[in-house]
Amino acid sequence: MTRTEGGPQLAVQAEGVHKWFGRVHVLDDVSLDIAAGEVVVIIGPSGSGKTTLLRCMNHLERVDRGRLFVNGHLIGYRVNARGELTEESEAEIARQRREIGFVFQHFNLFPHLTAIQNVALAPIRVRKAPKDQGLAESRKLLARVGIEDKCDAYPRQLSGGQQQRVAIARALAMKPKLMLFDEATSALDPEMVGEVLEVMRELAAEGMTMVVVTHEMGFARGVASRVIMMDQGRIIESGPPAEVLDRPRHERTQAFLSKVLH
């Protein structure tokens, strides 16, 4: 099922999305539109549903109720002849994920592969790119994130910031239409945070559609086109960074920001 309605092209369209983990209502009637080219930063306390919403956008978590369209397609599901949602095949879900880059908090690099091999693996195996082409493109991506000189280094030989930049290059290698960042700097030492945020700023400046879960309020203020505040599985506030961060309307947003803004 696809969406071809008028208006701006939507990279993400969530309609009344619910998600439970047992009795815990993790996402509670979340509706959200994200236009192509937007940089949306999601903030909120731990357990508010931020990461779960991001993982649903890549079908790493299944939506229990509602519908979630990504890049115009119902992510992870199809509508059967009775009008019911049926989970897609693994092959189709994998195809959908090719258009979605995901950068995790803890890098998730293959320790036995070099930086360039980590980046080239999916293009060669999934996109069936010739090996020489895949390696050449991967080298360019590592140069793009500022670590071309680390092509032949293994993850254990890299700093946390360098590993995260490899992870970003790996996500970009599949030429995604949408990039998802889940607390991409929270596992880094403070002096390494800036180098990763700079790569993310450059991607935003190039027009990449990005959804970023972060506590880096300086990044949100300077790069986001919109900031979304979540609490207890709901979106409670949304707007331009200056509005949400400087003049929050909801008292829960005010309380949260009083703790994270210094």
mmCIF file of C-alpha atoms in Angstrom:
data_model
loop_
_atom_site.group_PDB
_atom_site.id
_atom_site.type_symbol
_atom_site.label_atom_id
_atom_site.label_comp_id
_atom_site.label_asym_id
_atom_site.label_seq_id
_atom_site.Cartn_x
_atom_site.Cartn_y
_atom_site.Cartn_z
ATOM 1 C CA MET A 1 0.000 0.000 0.000
ATOM 2 C CA THR A 2 1.388 3.390 -1.009
ATOM 3 C CA ARG A 3 0.485 6.997 -0.395
ATOM 4 C CA THR A 4 0.182 9.308 -3.385
ATOM 5 C CA GLU A 5 -1.880 12.097 -1.873
ATOM 6 C CA GLY A 6 -1.277 15.734 -2.873
ATOM 7 C CA GLY A 7 0.830 18.223 -0.978
ATOM 8 C CA PRO A 8 4.508 17.917 -0.066
ATOM 9 C CA GLN A 9 6.133 14.530 -0.412
ATOM 10 C CA LEU A 10 6.119 12.821 2.970
ATOM 11 C CA ALA A 11 9.085 10.761 4.124
ATOM 12 C CA VAL A 12 7.180 9.562 7.203
ATOM 13 C CA GLN A 13 3.471 9.500 7.919
ATOM 14 C CA ALA A 14 2.306 7.969 11.211
ATOM 15 C CA GLU A 15 -1.443 7.583 11.727
ATOM 16 C CA GLY A 16 -2.639 6.717 15.239
ATOM 17 C CA VAL A 17 0.315 4.437 15.978
ATOM 18 C CA HIS A 18 0.166 2.311 19.134
ATOM 19 C CA LYS A 19 2.763 -0.057 20.545
ATOM 20 C CA TRP A 20 2.669 -2.181 23.685
ATOM 21 C CA PHE A 21 5.397 -4.128 25.440
ATOM 22 C CA GLY A 22 3.269 -6.418 27.584
ATOM 23 C CA ARG A 23 1.037 -4.074 29.570
ATOM 24 C CA VAL A 24 3.249 -1.042 28.988
ATOM 25 C CA HIS A 25 1.711 1.321 26.417
ATOM 26 C CA VAL A 26 4.956 2.547 24.836
ATOM 27 C CA LEU A 27 3.424 4.465 21.906
ATOM 28 C CA ASP A 28 -0.010 5.938 22.536
ATOM 29 C CA ASP A 29 -1.859 7.195 19.449
ATOM 30 C CA VAL A 30 1.137 8.829 17.767
ATOM 31 C CA SER A 31 0.384 10.756 14.564
ATOM 32 C CA LEU A 32 3.180 12.541 12.747
ATOM 33 C CA ASP A 33 4.034 13.825 9.258
ATOM 34 C CA ILE A 34 7.647 14.416 8.210
ATOM 35 C CA ALA A 35 8.267 16.001 4.818
ATOM 36 C CA ALA A 36 11.180 15.024 2.602
ATOM 37 C CA GLY A 37 14.192 17.172 3.457
ATOM 38 C CA GLU A 38 13.121 17.883 7.039
ATOM 39 C CA VAL A 39 15.399 17.377 10.027
ATOM 40 C CA VAL A 40 13.196 16.400 12.955
ATOM 41 C CA VAL A 41 14.709 16.088 16.420
ATOM 42 C CA ILE A 42 12.798 14.060 19.004
ATOM 43 C CA ILE A 43 13.449 14.866 22.653
ATOM 44 C CA GLY A 44 11.991 13.616 25.916
ATOM 45 C CA PRO A 45 12.793 11.684 29.076
ATOM 46 C CA SER A 46 13.970 8.094 29.129
ATOM 47 C CA GLY A 47 11.059 5.719 28.506
ATOM 48 C CA SER A 48 8.964 8.277 26.633
ATOM 49 C CA GLY A 49 8.821 6.181 23.434
ATOM 50 C CA LYS A 50 11.415 8.040 21.328
ATOM 51 C CA THR A 51 13.564 5.051 20.386
ATOM 52 C CA THR A 52 10.547 2.782 19.915
ATOM 53 C CA LEU A 53 9.018 5.250 17.441
ATOM 54 C CA LEU A 54 12.311 5.353 15.545
ATOM 55 C CA ARG A 55 12.539 1.544 15.482
ATOM 56 C CA CYS A 56 8.962 1.296 14.200
ATOM 57 C CA MET A 57 9.964 3.520 11.268
ATOM 58 C CA ASN A 58 12.388 0.764 10.244
ATOM 59 C CA HIS A 59 10.075 -2.091 11.297
ATOM 60 C CA LEU A 60 12.592 -3.219 13.892
ATOM 61 C CA GLU A 61 9.525 -3.038 16.144
ATOM 62 C CA ARG A 62 6.051 -3.948 14.889
ATOM 63 C CA VAL A 63 3.227 -1.449 15.114
ATOM 64 C CA ASP A 64 0.349 -2.935 17.126
ATOM 65 C CA ARG A 65 -2.326 -0.500 15.953
ATOM 66 C CA GLY A 66 -2.421 2.312 13.428
ATOM 67 C CA ARG A 67 -0.430 2.724 10.238
ATOM 68 C CA LEU A 68 3.053 3.964 9.508
ATOM 69 C CA PHE A 69 4.115 4.968 6.004
ATOM 70 C CA VAL A 70 7.783 5.503 5.164
ATOM 71 C CA ASN A 71 8.888 6.822 1.779
ATOM 72 C CA GLY A 72 5.286 6.475 0.624
ATOM 73 C CA HIS A 73 4.937 2.786 1.512
ATOM 74 C CA LEU A 74 3.180 1.105 4.431
ATOM 75 C CA ILE A 75 6.231 -0.092 6.331
ATOM 76 C CA GLY A 76 6.330 -3.788 7.172
ATOM 77 C CA TYR A 77 2.739 -4.561 6.213
ATOM 78 C CA ARG A 78 0.375 -4.946 3.285
ATOM 79 C CA VAL A 79 -3.411 -4.815 3.144
ATOM 80 C CA ASN A 80 -5.013 -8.164 2.264
ATOM 81 C CA ALA A 81 -8.212 -8.778 0.308
ATOM 82 C CA ARG A 82 -10.300 -8.357 3.493
ATOM 83 C CA GLY A 83 -8.761 -4.951 4.194
ATOM 84 C CA GLU A 84 -6.692 -6.297 7.097
ATOM 85 C CA LEU A 85 -3.019 -5.625 7.721
ATOM 86 C CA THR A 86 -0.748 -8.596 7.076
ATOM 87 C CA GLU A 87 2.959 -8.540 7.781
ATOM 88 C CA GLU A 88 5.091 -8.401 4.661
ATOM 89 C CA SER A 89 7.594 -11.084 3.729
ATOM 90 C CA GLU A 90 11.118 -10.767 5.121
ATOM 91 C CA ALA A 91 12.369 -10.136 1.587
ATOM 92 C CA GLU A 92 9.995 -7.197 1.087
ATOM 93 C CA ILE A 93 10.785 -5.761 4.531
ATOM 94 C CA ALA A 94 14.500 -5.997 3.704
ATOM 95 C CA ARG A 95 13.831 -4.182 0.424
ATOM 96 C CA GLN A 96 12.012 -1.382 2.269
ATOM 97 C CA ARG A 97 14.875 -1.058 4.744
ATOM 98 C CA ARG A 98 17.332 -0.386 1.933
ATOM 99 C CA GLU A 99 15.867 3.118 1.689
ATOM 100 C CA ILE A 100 16.223 3.752 5.447
ATOM 101 C CA GLY A 101 19.588 4.309 7.106
ATOM 102 C CA PHE A 102 19.768 3.618 10.844
ATOM 103 C CA VAL A 103 22.619 4.788 13.078
ATOM 104 C CA PHE A 104 22.540 3.133 16.494
ATOM 105 C CA GLN A 105 23.850 4.289 19.842
ATOM 106 C CA HIS A 106 26.478 1.534 20.062
ATOM 107 C CA PHE A 107 27.879 1.483 16.505
ATOM 108 C CA ASN A 108 27.162 -2.252 15.811
ATOM 109 C CA LEU A 109 30.202 -2.632 13.548
ATOM 110 C CA PHE A 110 31.503 -6.086 12.640
ATOM 111 C CA PRO A 111 34.703 -6.411 14.716
ATOM 112 C CA HIS A 112 36.395 -8.799 12.261
ATOM 113 C CA LEU A 113 36.002 -6.402 9.303
ATOM 114 C CA THR A 114 37.979 -3.246 8.558
ATOM 115 C CA ALA A 115 36.247 0.116 8.302
ATOM 116 C CA ILE A 116 36.004 -0.056 4.509
ATOM 117 C CA GLN A 117 34.790 -3.665 4.639
ATOM 118 C CA ASN A 118 32.064 -2.705 7.136
ATOM 119 C CA VAL A 119 30.865 0.052 4.804
ATOM 120 C CA ALA A 120 31.095 -2.015 1.607
ATOM 121 C CA LEU A 121 29.434 -5.170 2.925
ATOM 122 C CA ALA A 122 25.786 -4.240 2.272
ATOM 123 C CA PRO A 123 26.292 -2.611 -1.164
ATOM 124 C CA ILE A 124 28.198 -5.673 -2.376
ATOM 125 C CA ARG A 125 25.913 -8.307 -0.833
ATOM 126 C CA VAL A 126 22.529 -6.583 -0.976
ATOM 127 C CA ARG A 127 22.761 -4.174 -3.924
ATOM 128 C CA LYS A 128 25.032 -6.654 -5.758
ATOM 129 C CA ALA A 129 27.534 -3.921 -6.569
ATOM 130 C CA PRO A 130 30.782 -5.228 -8.095
ATOM 131 C CA LYS A 131 33.421 -5.543 -5.377
ATOM 132 C CA ASP A 132 35.742 -2.927 -6.852
ATOM 133 C CA GLN A 133 32.873 -0.458 -7.231
ATOM 134 C CA GLY A 134 31.593 -1.140 -3.729
ATOM 135 C CA LEU A 135 35.026 -0.569 -2.198
ATOM 136 C CA ALA A 136 35.603 2.597 -4.239
ATOM 137 C CA GLU A 137 32.234 4.054 -3.177
ATOM 138 C CA SER A 138 32.920 3.079 0.431
ATOM 139 C CA ARG A 139 36.279 4.854 0.363
ATOM 140 C CA LYS A 140 34.539 8.019 -0.854
ATOM 141 C CA LEU A 141 32.001 7.745 1.970
ATOM 142 C CA LEU A 142 34.732 7.345 4.579
ATOM 143 C CA ALA A 143 36.375 10.443 3.104
ATOM 144 C CA ARG A 144 33.020 12.210 3.312
ATOM 145 C CA VAL A 145 32.864 11.572 7.075
ATOM 146 C CA GLY A 146 36.496 12.563 7.509
ATOM 147 C CA ILE A 147 38.259 9.245 8.110
ATOM 148 C CA GLU A 148 39.550 8.048 4.730
ATOM 149 C CA ASP A 149 42.904 7.390 6.422
ATOM 150 C CA LYS A 150 41.210 4.767 8.632
ATOM 151 C CA CYS A 151 39.917 2.576 5.772
ATOM 152 C CA ASP A 152 42.025 -0.429 6.765
ATOM 153 C CA ALA A 153 41.640 -0.071 10.530
ATOM 154 C CA TYR A 154 39.541 -2.512 12.546
ATOM 155 C CA PRO A 155 36.904 -1.169 14.967
ATOM 156 C CA ARG A 156 39.094 -1.935 17.996
ATOM 157 C CA GLN A 157 41.727 0.402 16.524
ATOM 158 C CA LEU A 158 39.287 3.317 16.240
ATOM 159 C CA SER A 159 38.025 5.825 18.784
ATOM 160 C CA GLY A 160 34.317 5.873 19.582
ATOM 161 C CA GLY A 161 33.817 8.931 17.404
ATOM 162 C CA GLN A 162 35.621 7.278 14.504
ATOM 163 C CA GLN A 163 33.557 4.103 14.909
ATOM 164 C CA GLN A 164 30.339 6.127 14.842
ATOM 165 C CA ARG A 165 31.476 7.898 11.672
ATOM 166 C CA VAL A 166 32.094 4.495 10.089
ATOM 167 C CA ALA A 167 28.562 3.547 11.145
ATOM 168 C CA ILE A 168 27.181 6.683 9.458
ATOM 169 C CA ALA A 169 29.144 5.917 6.283
ATOM 170 C CA ARG A 170 27.779 2.358 6.365
ATOM 171 C CA ALA A 171 24.210 3.650 6.598
ATOM 172 C CA LEU A 172 24.827 6.070 3.706
ATOM 173 C CA ALA A 173 26.287 3.293 1.555
ATOM 174 C CA MET A 174 22.800 2.002 0.754
ATOM 175 C CA LYS A 175 21.850 5.457 -0.591
ATOM 176 C CA PRO A 176 18.893 5.891 1.767
ATOM 177 C CA LYS A 177 16.091 8.410 1.382
ATOM 178 C CA LEU A 178 15.706 8.660 5.163
ATOM 179 C CA MET A 179 18.312 8.590 7.953
ATOM 180 C CA LEU A 180 17.397 7.656 11.530
ATOM 181 C CA PHE A 181 19.772 8.471 14.399
ATOM 182 C CA ASP A 182 19.139 6.908 17.811
ATOM 183 C CA GLU A 183 21.200 8.754 20.446
ATOM 184 C CA ALA A 184 24.162 8.594 18.069
ATOM 185 C CA THR A 185 26.459 10.537 20.434
ATOM 186 C CA SER A 186 25.353 9.327 23.866
ATOM 187 C CA ALA A 187 27.933 6.518 24.083
ATOM 188 C CA LEU A 188 30.818 8.825 23.145
ATOM 189 C CA ASP A 189 33.324 10.631 25.315
ATOM 190 C CA PRO A 190 32.483 14.355 25.393
ATOM 191 C CA GLU A 191 35.443 15.369 23.220
ATOM 192 C CA MET A 192 34.286 12.979 20.467
ATOM 193 C CA VAL A 193 30.691 14.202 20.311
ATOM 194 C CA GLY A 194 31.470 17.233 18.185
ATOM 195 C CA GLU A 195 33.042 15.296 15.309
ATOM 196 C CA VAL A 196 29.960 13.114 14.916
ATOM 197 C CA LEU A 197 27.547 16.052 15.200
ATOM 198 C CA GLU A 198 29.523 17.864 12.501
ATOM 199 C CA VAL A 199 28.951 14.970 10.079
ATOM 200 C CA MET A 200 25.245 15.057 10.927
ATOM 201 C CA ARG A 201 25.146 18.827 10.345
ATOM 202 C CA GLU A 202 26.730 18.342 6.921
ATOM 203 C CA LEU A 203 24.151 15.705 5.994
ATOM 204 C CA ALA A 204 21.357 18.054 7.035
ATOM 205 C CA ALA A 205 22.874 20.877 4.967
ATOM 206 C CA GLU A 206 22.913 18.556 1.941
ATOM 207 C CA GLY A 207 19.154 18.027 2.260
ATOM 208 C CA MET A 208 19.057 14.542 3.793
ATOM 209 C CA THR A 209 15.774 13.729 5.528
ATOM 210 C CA MET A 210 16.698 12.946 9.132
ATOM 211 C CA VAL A 211 14.897 11.896 12.307
ATOM 212 C CA VAL A 212 17.198 12.297 15.290
ATOM 213 C CA VAL A 213 16.650 11.151 18.872
ATOM 214 C CA THR A 214 19.118 13.124 20.964
ATOM 215 C CA HIS A 215 19.800 15.110 24.111
ATOM 216 C CA GLU A 216 22.156 17.427 22.202
ATOM 217 C CA MET A 217 20.096 20.591 22.437
ATOM 218 C CA GLY A 218 22.685 22.692 20.627
ATOM 219 C CA PHE A 219 22.306 20.427 17.598
ATOM 220 C CA ALA A 220 18.521 20.620 17.871
ATOM 221 C CA ARG A 221 18.598 24.402 18.061
ATOM 222 C CA GLY A 222 21.022 24.873 15.181
ATOM 223 C CA VAL A 223 20.027 22.147 12.716
ATOM 224 C CA ALA A 224 16.461 20.931 13.307
ATOM 225 C CA SER A 225 13.593 22.209 11.217
ATOM 226 C CA ARG A 226 11.280 20.910 13.957
ATOM 227 C CA VAL A 227 11.599 19.661 17.528
ATOM 228 C CA ILE A 228 9.148 17.105 18.929
ATOM 229 C CA MET A 229 8.738 16.478 22.652
ATOM 230 C CA MET A 230 7.517 13.037 23.730
ATOM 231 C CA ASP A 231 6.312 11.947 27.139
ATOM 232 C CA GLN A 232 4.638 8.690 28.201
ATOM 233 C CA GLY A 233 4.315 7.499 24.614
ATOM 234 C CA ARG A 234 2.682 10.651 23.267
ATOM 235 C CA ILE A 235 3.790 13.674 21.293
ATOM 236 C CA ILE A 236 2.959 16.522 23.647
ATOM 237 C CA GLU A 237 4.608 19.421 21.822
ATOM 238 C CA SER A 238 5.973 20.104 18.338
ATOM 239 C CA GLY A 239 7.307 23.180 16.601
ATOM 240 C CA PRO A 240 10.370 25.143 15.442
ATOM 241 C CA PRO A 241 13.394 24.805 17.767
ATOM 242 C CA ALA A 242 13.189 28.397 19.038
ATOM 243 C CA GLU A 243 9.557 27.871 19.964
ATOM 244 C CA VAL A 244 9.855 24.501 21.703
ATOM 245 C CA LEU A 245 13.238 25.059 23.370
ATOM 246 C CA ASP A 246 12.870 28.723 24.338
ATOM 247 C CA ARG A 247 9.117 29.111 24.811
ATOM 248 C CA PRO A 248 7.732 25.649 25.606
ATOM 249 C CA ARG A 249 3.988 25.645 26.218
ATOM 250 C CA HIS A 250 3.603 22.308 27.994
ATOM 251 C CA GLU A 251 4.690 22.195 31.631
ATOM 252 C CA ARG A 252 6.205 18.741 31.099
ATOM 253 C CA THR A 253 8.419 20.168 28.353
ATOM 254 C CA GLN A 254 9.382 23.037 30.638
ATOM 255 C CA ALA A 255 10.344 20.617 33.416
ATOM 256 C CA PHE A 256 12.374 18.410 31.064
ATOM 257 C CA LEU A 257 14.263 21.296 29.481
ATOM 258 C CA SER A 258 15.065 22.799 32.884
ATOM 259 C CA LYS A 259 17.114 19.670 33.564
ATOM 260 C CA VAL A 260 18.899 19.313 30.197
ATOM 261 C CA LEU A 261 19.564 22.942 29.269
ATOM 262 C CA HIS A 262 22.456 24.475 31.131
#
